């Protein structure tokens, strides 16, 4: 199929348009994904998460440069929140990595969450596959950074990086948020600021308290200082990139790669089932007006949601 | 199938850093329901065109206050053409004397907007003239 | 207590009477609108009386011209002794084009020069750099080397006229060119006077002509302050600017607060980094404000600025010399208040804004031309703008007396309120680690973005009016002649630059660049080396590239 070939050849327009069609949930796009799927599984997927203002984009920009220095190609997905009121979004993370826009080895695409929770959008999972099939060695996904809703990234990434900065109240926040449980590598950005030492110690303390690590991988803490000091910042990025590669190697060595991939596969399968089974039902209910009349009944307290759902389930399940 | 969202990019080509208008527009477009990619200032026409293609935008808005629009806007349109992306519609605004509008239209811009226009008017124009790119 | 108790009691009763009548009147005839606030949305009362300024202390808060806190002016003789300087910002095309316009302006009665550079020069690029394509000479004069600069100042008596240069990241270089040009013309450095804008903090906040990161940018600024203090005593090495902050969308209070806090940041840096005593350099700090369309808000802001700065210098930084307590400022009328629609109305706007600046006590003034919403001004438009200042000075009588609005219940109350709000911002920024810390956190940038968006919405909804834009709109287009900068200028400039590079002593040029690089690395003052370098015909970009190499390039994270 021509589109698949173009994707595998790395045609930028085709790839970006395909992602667009996925975002807009065009049914034909799903067909294309089906054909692309067998060509995926090669790329190392890296998730970047952390509070807004932590400097994820700046780190990613430097990381792209580091990968390119090592002659590797990179695909980047930048996710920003859609306004719950207007449905629009300002996708501005790209600003920080515009210097790579003319590099054919780098593909950067911004996506809006479009109402999805969990820090990502529905299309991101498929977009990762596309960039993978495009031949990118690494696929970086930057999430919205809303703290407690960040965890979805673990379903898509092999390696999850959590970026923090001192003085944002991160210290306490992160411990509560559960983000720390998903981190494979920690980055303390702006580590030359006040409070960096404290943050480092708190993270170390927490890691020391842990009851063992999956695959024996204890998340390293990389400190990135003044981004304008090219030398020292460059060294931190080298350290970070090495840690990322080492983590992937660890997954391979400990035979955990399969687990991660299976986790993503299960999520995808679930979502696909959801799509295939539930979405058409919901659409039918809305179109026939039955959704409205059910809502009406609920408002009048004539029945409860569970009873209604069971009725619908019986009706549709028995029909198939 | 979800409603198609308009993707629009706001960019400042050239050396001019006066971005008040560009940033106001970015917010305005978000409030109008568009997905807006804002690429900041100090971008070359090549960088903007490459980004527009990667982002698959339907419309590219260029802002320039330094008088260099006569070169920069057509150069950007040309770069889009070279990348096979002439279905991306380009509009522009800033400090632009009306004697220059025709030059810009001839170069391929679809709309030129002058200070004093309301945000509503811009949204209205976009809703009427820009269609999300549909083809595969 | 500013007023006697007896008077206040009486006034209170009379005021109550008036308020009761107002209620009745409004019940019959509603006010024309509900919101009565300044263009910055600062709410204004229907009336001000003695009660509104009863807590003022005459000695400490108002006093007299030439007396702390200088709210009524620094100079005891006011404008009778000296008009403000008519200083029209100008520059376009080649150095020769601008030099011609400068001589015309001087002949028309302008008393000081002000230089507008083109974008490549402002950003530290030469006319032949790919980034400069299409920009050469368009919004200011193109200067690549000292040869261009000598043409720019050809025939200008540098010992008699002061020159302001609006230049920021490459300020050291353009100032070095001015100094070198003076030496070549036989004018000693201690005789030249002028200003370089040289205020990087506001670039990070608002204008975005950016090159190096904040910390080294501030270092270069401190170098100029030190050099000026020691060798060029009549030069104002920083023009701490609020104009651009306002143009980028801030409110008047934000302009006031951020500008003054920027000033404080520079003061602290110079003292810390250079070990200078504050009185050695503070008298040469100058400011630059925006005169916007809201008449009284502008006046109050300027008066508040003088008082805040005097207090900061004396009480916060322990300056002892009264000249350190003075705030001296240049003003420009607000570009963002002008409209593209019915452009002749802009003459009226500029006139009112100019009047506000004069009543605010500005030391020098630039008035915008009616066509600047479209492009650079024609001779015709510039003349009107200059004449506006001259009419105010010669015909209106407002300069017969000093600070005529002092004692006005309204103006004093508004000045007090703006000062109070400004101090709040100053302390907030202190808590963020100073202005560099606040910029890093994005605080002033976001304040501006919010204010700009709010204002646009207010205009779109006609909550705030711009005549010709959302009220009294007409369909026809005004046919006004517009200035066209020809594209050929770019080619000419590039040819000139190539010629200079060809015939100069390449070895000497390279050595000067290396000297600058070493100075940057060791923290030595770059200025002497810059002067040497420009004399050896190094170009603006060649020197800026050295800065970029040593200090790094700053990329704007763009807060929206």
Tab-separated table of C-alpha atoms in Angstrom, chain A residues 8-284:
chain	number	residue	atom	x	y	z
A	8	UNK	CA	8.569	3.604	5.812
A	9	UNK	CA	10.488	5.881	3.453
A	10	UNK	CA	10.139	8.666	5.976
A	11	UNK	CA	7.936	11.008	3.949
A	12	UNK	CA	7.187	13.835	6.344
A	13	UNK	CA	3.945	15.046	4.799
A	14	UNK	CA	2.453	11.588	4.680
A	15	UNK	CA	3.412	10.816	8.250
A	16	UNK	CA	2.071	14.058	9.619
A	17	UNK	CA	-1.157	13.785	7.650
A	18	UNK	CA	-1.652	10.234	8.828
A	19	UNK	CA	-1.248	11.296	12.451
A	20	UNK	CA	-3.771	14.034	11.754
A	21	UNK	CA	-6.293	11.588	10.386
A	22	UNK	CA	-5.831	9.445	13.462
A	23	UNK	CA	-6.415	12.429	15.713
A	24	UNK	CA	-9.582	13.213	13.799
A	25	UNK	CA	-10.557	9.544	14.110
A	26	UNK	CA	-11.009	8.949	10.412
A	27	UNK	CA	-11.875	5.256	10.054
A	28	UNK	CA	-9.645	4.722	7.013
A	29	UNK	CA	-6.647	5.823	9.043
A	30	UNK	CA	-7.136	2.852	11.309
A	31	UNK	CA	-6.833	0.619	8.271
A	32	UNK	CA	-3.457	2.143	7.543
A	33	UNK	CA	-2.335	1.488	11.087
A	34	UNK	CA	-3.261	-2.120	10.708
A	35	UNK	CA	-0.878	-2.360	7.774
A	36	UNK	CA	1.873	-0.450	9.537
A	37	UNK	CA	1.747	-2.451	12.739
A	38	UNK	CA	3.883	-5.364	11.527
A	39	UNK	CA	6.709	-2.926	10.770
A	40	UNK	CA	6.966	-1.608	14.320
A	41	UNK	CA	8.957	-2.698	17.373
A	42	UNK	CA	12.368	-1.396	16.486
A	43	UNK	CA	12.425	2.037	18.088
A	44	UNK	CA	13.356	2.767	21.678
A	45	UNK	CA	10.423	4.750	23.062
A	46	UNK	CA	11.236	7.296	25.744
A	47	UNK	CA	8.597	9.081	27.784
A	48	UNK	CA	9.266	12.453	29.355
A	49	UNK	CA	7.112	13.533	32.220
A	50	UNK	CA	7.200	16.025	35.092
A	51	UNK	CA	5.423	19.194	36.232
A	52	UNK	CA	4.880	22.078	33.850
A	53	UNK	CA	7.822	24.419	34.092
A	54	UNK	CA	10.270	21.644	34.924
A	55	UNK	CA	12.013	22.209	31.598
A	56	UNK	CA	11.159	18.958	29.819
A	57	UNK	CA	11.229	20.621	26.417
A	58	UNK	CA	14.652	22.119	27.020
A	59	UNK	CA	16.050	18.748	28.027
A	60	UNK	CA	14.437	17.071	25.023
A	61	UNK	CA	15.943	19.690	22.717
A	62	UNK	CA	19.404	18.945	24.085
A	63	UNK	CA	18.734	15.216	23.981
A	64	UNK	CA	17.872	15.408	20.284
A	65	UNK	CA	21.231	17.086	19.714
A	66	UNK	CA	22.975	14.359	21.684
A	67	UNK	CA	21.256	11.563	19.723
A	68	UNK	CA	22.119	13.262	16.461
A	69	UNK	CA	25.734	13.505	17.566
A	70	UNK	CA	25.609	9.724	17.943
A	71	UNK	CA	24.151	9.496	14.437
A	72	UNK	CA	20.739	8.319	15.590
A	73	UNK	CA	17.410	9.525	14.231
A	74	UNK	CA	14.649	10.846	16.462
A	75	UNK	CA	10.904	11.236	16.304
A	76	UNK	CA	9.308	13.500	18.892
A	77	UNK	CA	5.675	13.761	19.984
A	78	UNK	CA	4.853	16.793	22.099
A	79	UNK	CA	1.539	16.626	23.904
A	80	UNK	CA	-0.166	19.729	25.279
A	81	UNK	CA	-3.567	20.092	26.911
A	82	UNK	CA	-6.695	21.033	24.976
A	83	UNK	CA	-8.853	23.678	26.583
A	84	UNK	CA	-11.812	21.947	28.183
A	85	UNK	CA	-13.987	24.926	27.273
A	86	UNK	CA	-13.144	25.664	23.682
A	87	UNK	CA	-11.497	22.458	22.515
A	88	UNK	CA	-8.603	24.509	21.168
A	89	UNK	CA	-5.000	24.352	22.295
A	90	UNK	CA	-1.745	26.247	22.161
A	91	UNK	CA	0.974	23.813	21.230
A	92	UNK	CA	4.111	25.695	22.112
A	93	UNK	CA	6.667	23.111	23.163
A	94	UNK	CA	8.084	23.036	19.680
A	95	UNK	CA	9.562	26.497	20.182
A	96	UNK	CA	12.298	25.073	22.318
A	97	UNK	CA	13.455	22.619	19.660
A	98	UNK	CA	13.010	24.640	16.507
A	99	UNK	CA	16.725	24.569	15.828
A	100	UNK	CA	16.275	20.968	14.654
A	101	UNK	CA	13.479	21.750	12.210
A	102	UNK	CA	15.727	21.536	9.161
A	103	UNK	CA	17.413	18.282	10.196
A	104	UNK	CA	15.925	15.421	8.126
A	105	UNK	CA	16.880	12.977	10.883
A	106	UNK	CA	14.478	14.672	13.307
A	107	UNK	CA	10.689	14.694	13.133
A	108	UNK	CA	8.766	16.778	15.671
A	109	UNK	CA	4.980	16.729	15.932
A	110	UNK	CA	2.746	18.500	18.425
A	111	UNK	CA	-0.504	16.932	19.580
A	112	UNK	CA	-3.317	18.171	21.768
A	113	UNK	CA	-4.876	15.896	24.353
A	114	UNK	CA	-8.373	16.453	22.911
A	115	UNK	CA	-10.029	15.665	26.197
A	116	UNK	CA	-8.134	12.509	26.994
A	117	UNK	CA	-7.004	12.160	30.596
A	118	UNK	CA	-3.692	10.640	31.609
A	119	UNK	CA	-1.441	13.207	30.028
A	120	UNK	CA	-1.614	11.807	26.541
A	121	UNK	CA	-4.054	11.707	23.710
A	122	UNK	CA	-5.664	8.663	22.121
A	123	UNK	CA	-3.736	9.123	18.924
A	124	UNK	CA	-0.347	9.111	20.625
A	125	UNK	CA	-0.138	5.339	20.852
A	126	UNK	CA	-0.620	4.974	17.113
A	127	UNK	CA	1.583	7.961	16.373
A	128	UNK	CA	4.403	6.199	18.186
A	129	UNK	CA	3.918	3.195	15.919
A	130	UNK	CA	4.070	5.415	12.870
A	131	UNK	CA	7.318	7.087	13.912
A	132	UNK	CA	8.684	3.656	14.705
A	133	UNK	CA	7.730	2.379	11.265
A	134	UNK	CA	9.218	5.549	9.790
A	135	UNK	CA	12.548	4.168	10.922
A	136	UNK	CA	13.316	6.440	13.834
A	137	UNK	CA	15.806	4.951	16.253
A	138	UNK	CA	14.280	6.792	19.174
A	139	UNK	CA	10.779	8.067	19.727
A	140	UNK	CA	10.436	10.680	22.449
A	141	UNK	CA	7.030	11.432	23.899
A	142	UNK	CA	6.583	14.505	26.051
A	143	UNK	CA	3.485	14.487	28.203
A	144	UNK	CA	1.424	17.322	29.509
A	145	UNK	CA	2.937	17.286	32.947
A	146	UNK	CA	-0.100	17.527	35.171
A	147	UNK	CA	1.326	15.545	38.036
A	148	UNK	CA	-1.036	12.881	39.188
A	149	UNK	CA	-2.376	12.049	35.785
A	150	UNK	CA	0.993	11.351	34.292
A	151	UNK	CA	1.070	7.611	34.667
A	152	UNK	CA	-0.358	6.686	31.286
A	153	UNK	CA	3.047	7.207	29.738
A	154	UNK	CA	4.259	3.901	31.176
A	155	UNK	CA	1.933	2.106	28.833
A	156	UNK	CA	3.746	3.417	25.804
A	157	UNK	CA	7.371	3.967	26.734
A	158	UNK	CA	10.241	1.605	27.332
A	159	UNK	CA	12.023	4.195	29.432
A	160	UNK	CA	10.290	6.871	31.474
A	161	UNK	CA	12.185	10.015	32.438
A	162	UNK	CA	10.830	12.181	35.224
A	163	UNK	CA	12.097	15.767	35.114
A	164	UNK	CA	11.980	17.844	38.267
A	165	UNK	CA	13.239	21.223	39.351
A	166	UNK	CA	14.117	22.436	42.825
A	167	UNK	CA	11.940	24.923	44.589
A	168	UNK	CA	8.645	24.089	42.907
A	169	UNK	CA	7.318	22.235	45.891
A	170	UNK	CA	8.165	19.212	43.782
A	171	UNK	CA	9.774	17.526	46.693
A	172	UNK	CA	6.550	16.808	48.481
A	173	UNK	CA	4.358	16.744	45.427
A	174	UNK	CA	6.227	14.015	43.643
A	175	UNK	CA	6.188	11.696	46.563
A	176	UNK	CA	2.445	11.938	46.714
A	177	UNK	CA	1.894	11.715	43.029
A	178	UNK	CA	3.008	8.223	42.328
A	179	UNK	CA	5.099	9.527	39.470
A	180	UNK	CA	8.116	8.285	41.271
A	181	UNK	CA	6.982	4.715	40.918
A	182	UNK	CA	7.086	4.935	37.187
A	183	UNK	CA	10.455	6.651	36.783
A	184	UNK	CA	13.297	4.812	35.170
A	185	UNK	CA	15.575	7.858	35.260
A	186	UNK	CA	15.272	11.062	37.270
A	187	UNK	CA	16.513	14.404	35.989
A	188	UNK	CA	16.960	17.324	38.342
A	189	UNK	CA	16.911	20.277	35.972
A	190	UNK	CA	18.364	23.674	36.936
A	191	UNK	CA	20.377	21.828	39.517
A	192	UNK	CA	22.353	24.990	40.190
A	193	UNK	CA	19.307	26.527	41.901
A	194	UNK	CA	18.635	26.662	45.615
A	195	UNK	CA	16.951	23.559	46.891
A	196	UNK	CA	18.589	21.214	44.401
A	197	UNK	CA	20.619	19.520	47.088
A	198	UNK	CA	17.524	18.990	49.187
A	199	UNK	CA	15.607	17.525	46.275
A	200	UNK	CA	18.463	15.163	45.457
A	201	UNK	CA	18.642	13.958	49.036
A	202	UNK	CA	14.904	13.400	49.232
A	203	UNK	CA	14.946	11.350	46.057
A	204	UNK	CA	17.890	9.306	47.274
A	205	UNK	CA	16.156	8.712	50.576
A	206	UNK	CA	13.047	7.526	48.833
A	207	UNK	CA	15.010	5.231	46.545
A	208	UNK	CA	16.890	3.834	49.513
A	209	UNK	CA	13.587	2.995	51.160
A	210	UNK	CA	12.340	1.044	48.173
A	211	UNK	CA	11.818	-2.687	48.420
A	212	UNK	CA	13.944	-3.712	45.492
A	213	UNK	CA	13.597	-2.683	41.864
A	214	UNK	CA	12.134	-4.529	38.893
A	215	UNK	CA	14.979	-6.068	36.933
A	216	UNK	CA	17.404	-4.735	39.514
A	217	UNK	CA	17.361	-1.316	37.874
A	218	UNK	CA	17.741	1.426	40.447
A	219	UNK	CA	16.771	4.730	38.739
A	220	UNK	CA	19.781	6.997	38.485
A	221	UNK	CA	19.463	10.718	39.244
A	222	UNK	CA	21.014	12.972	36.601
A	223	UNK	CA	21.675	16.572	37.562
A	224	UNK	CA	21.533	19.134	34.766
A	225	UNK	CA	22.846	22.543	35.672
A	226	UNK	CA	22.992	25.860	33.883
A	227	UNK	CA	21.774	25.237	30.357
A	228	UNK	CA	23.845	28.140	29.076
A	229	UNK	CA	27.082	26.527	30.141
A	230	UNK	CA	27.444	24.388	27.045
A	231	UNK	CA	30.132	22.174	28.483
A	232	UNK	CA	28.543	21.188	31.751
A	233	UNK	CA	25.059	20.932	30.296
A	234	UNK	CA	26.455	18.823	27.484
A	235	UNK	CA	27.989	16.463	30.020
A	236	UNK	CA	24.680	16.046	31.864
A	237	UNK	CA	22.975	15.187	28.604
A	238	UNK	CA	25.626	12.623	27.792
A	239	UNK	CA	25.047	11.111	31.201
A	240	UNK	CA	21.292	11.089	30.659
A	241	UNK	CA	21.533	9.534	27.221
A	242	UNK	CA	23.862	6.852	28.498
A	243	UNK	CA	21.453	6.100	31.343
A	244	UNK	CA	18.601	5.766	28.882
A	245	UNK	CA	20.533	3.359	26.705
A	246	UNK	CA	21.670	1.401	29.742
A	247	UNK	CA	18.085	1.100	30.911
A	248	UNK	CA	17.003	-0.333	27.592
A	249	UNK	CA	19.919	-2.742	27.691
A	250	UNK	CA	18.839	-3.778	31.166
A	251	UNK	CA	15.338	-4.519	29.900
A	252	UNK	CA	16.818	-6.686	27.207
A	253	UNK	CA	19.231	-8.445	29.556
A	254	UNK	CA	16.612	-9.061	32.228
A	255	UNK	CA	14.155	-10.224	29.636
A	256	UNK	CA	11.754	-7.477	30.696
A	257	UNK	CA	11.368	-5.953	27.314
A	258	UNK	CA	8.650	-8.404	26.573
A	259	UNK	CA	6.770	-7.360	29.710
A	260	UNK	CA	6.810	-3.723	28.740
A	261	UNK	CA	5.733	-4.473	25.240
A	262	UNK	CA	3.006	-6.778	26.491
A	263	UNK	CA	1.727	-4.058	28.809
A	264	UNK	CA	1.420	-1.675	25.915
A	265	UNK	CA	-0.115	-4.323	23.751
A	266	UNK	CA	-2.758	-5.108	26.365
A	267	UNK	CA	-3.640	-1.443	26.666
A	268	UNK	CA	-3.887	-1.119	22.928
A	269	UNK	CA	-5.976	-4.215	22.655
A	270	UNK	CA	-8.282	-2.941	25.360
A	271	UNK	CA	-8.627	0.379	23.646
A	272	UNK	CA	-9.209	-1.227	20.314
A	273	UNK	CA	-11.896	-3.466	21.793
A	274	UNK	CA	-13.395	-0.447	23.445
A	275	UNK	CA	-13.427	1.306	20.112
A	276	UNK	CA	-14.753	-1.602	18.189
A	277	UNK	CA	-17.426	-2.612	20.653
A	278	UNK	CA	-18.416	0.307	22.818
A	279	UNK	CA	-18.070	3.269	20.462
A	280	UNK	CA	-20.563	1.988	17.879
A	281	UNK	CA	-23.023	1.223	20.680
A	282	UNK	CA	-22.676	4.693	22.120
A	283	UNK	CA	-23.041	6.252	18.704
A	284	UNK	CA	-26.179	4.248	18.022
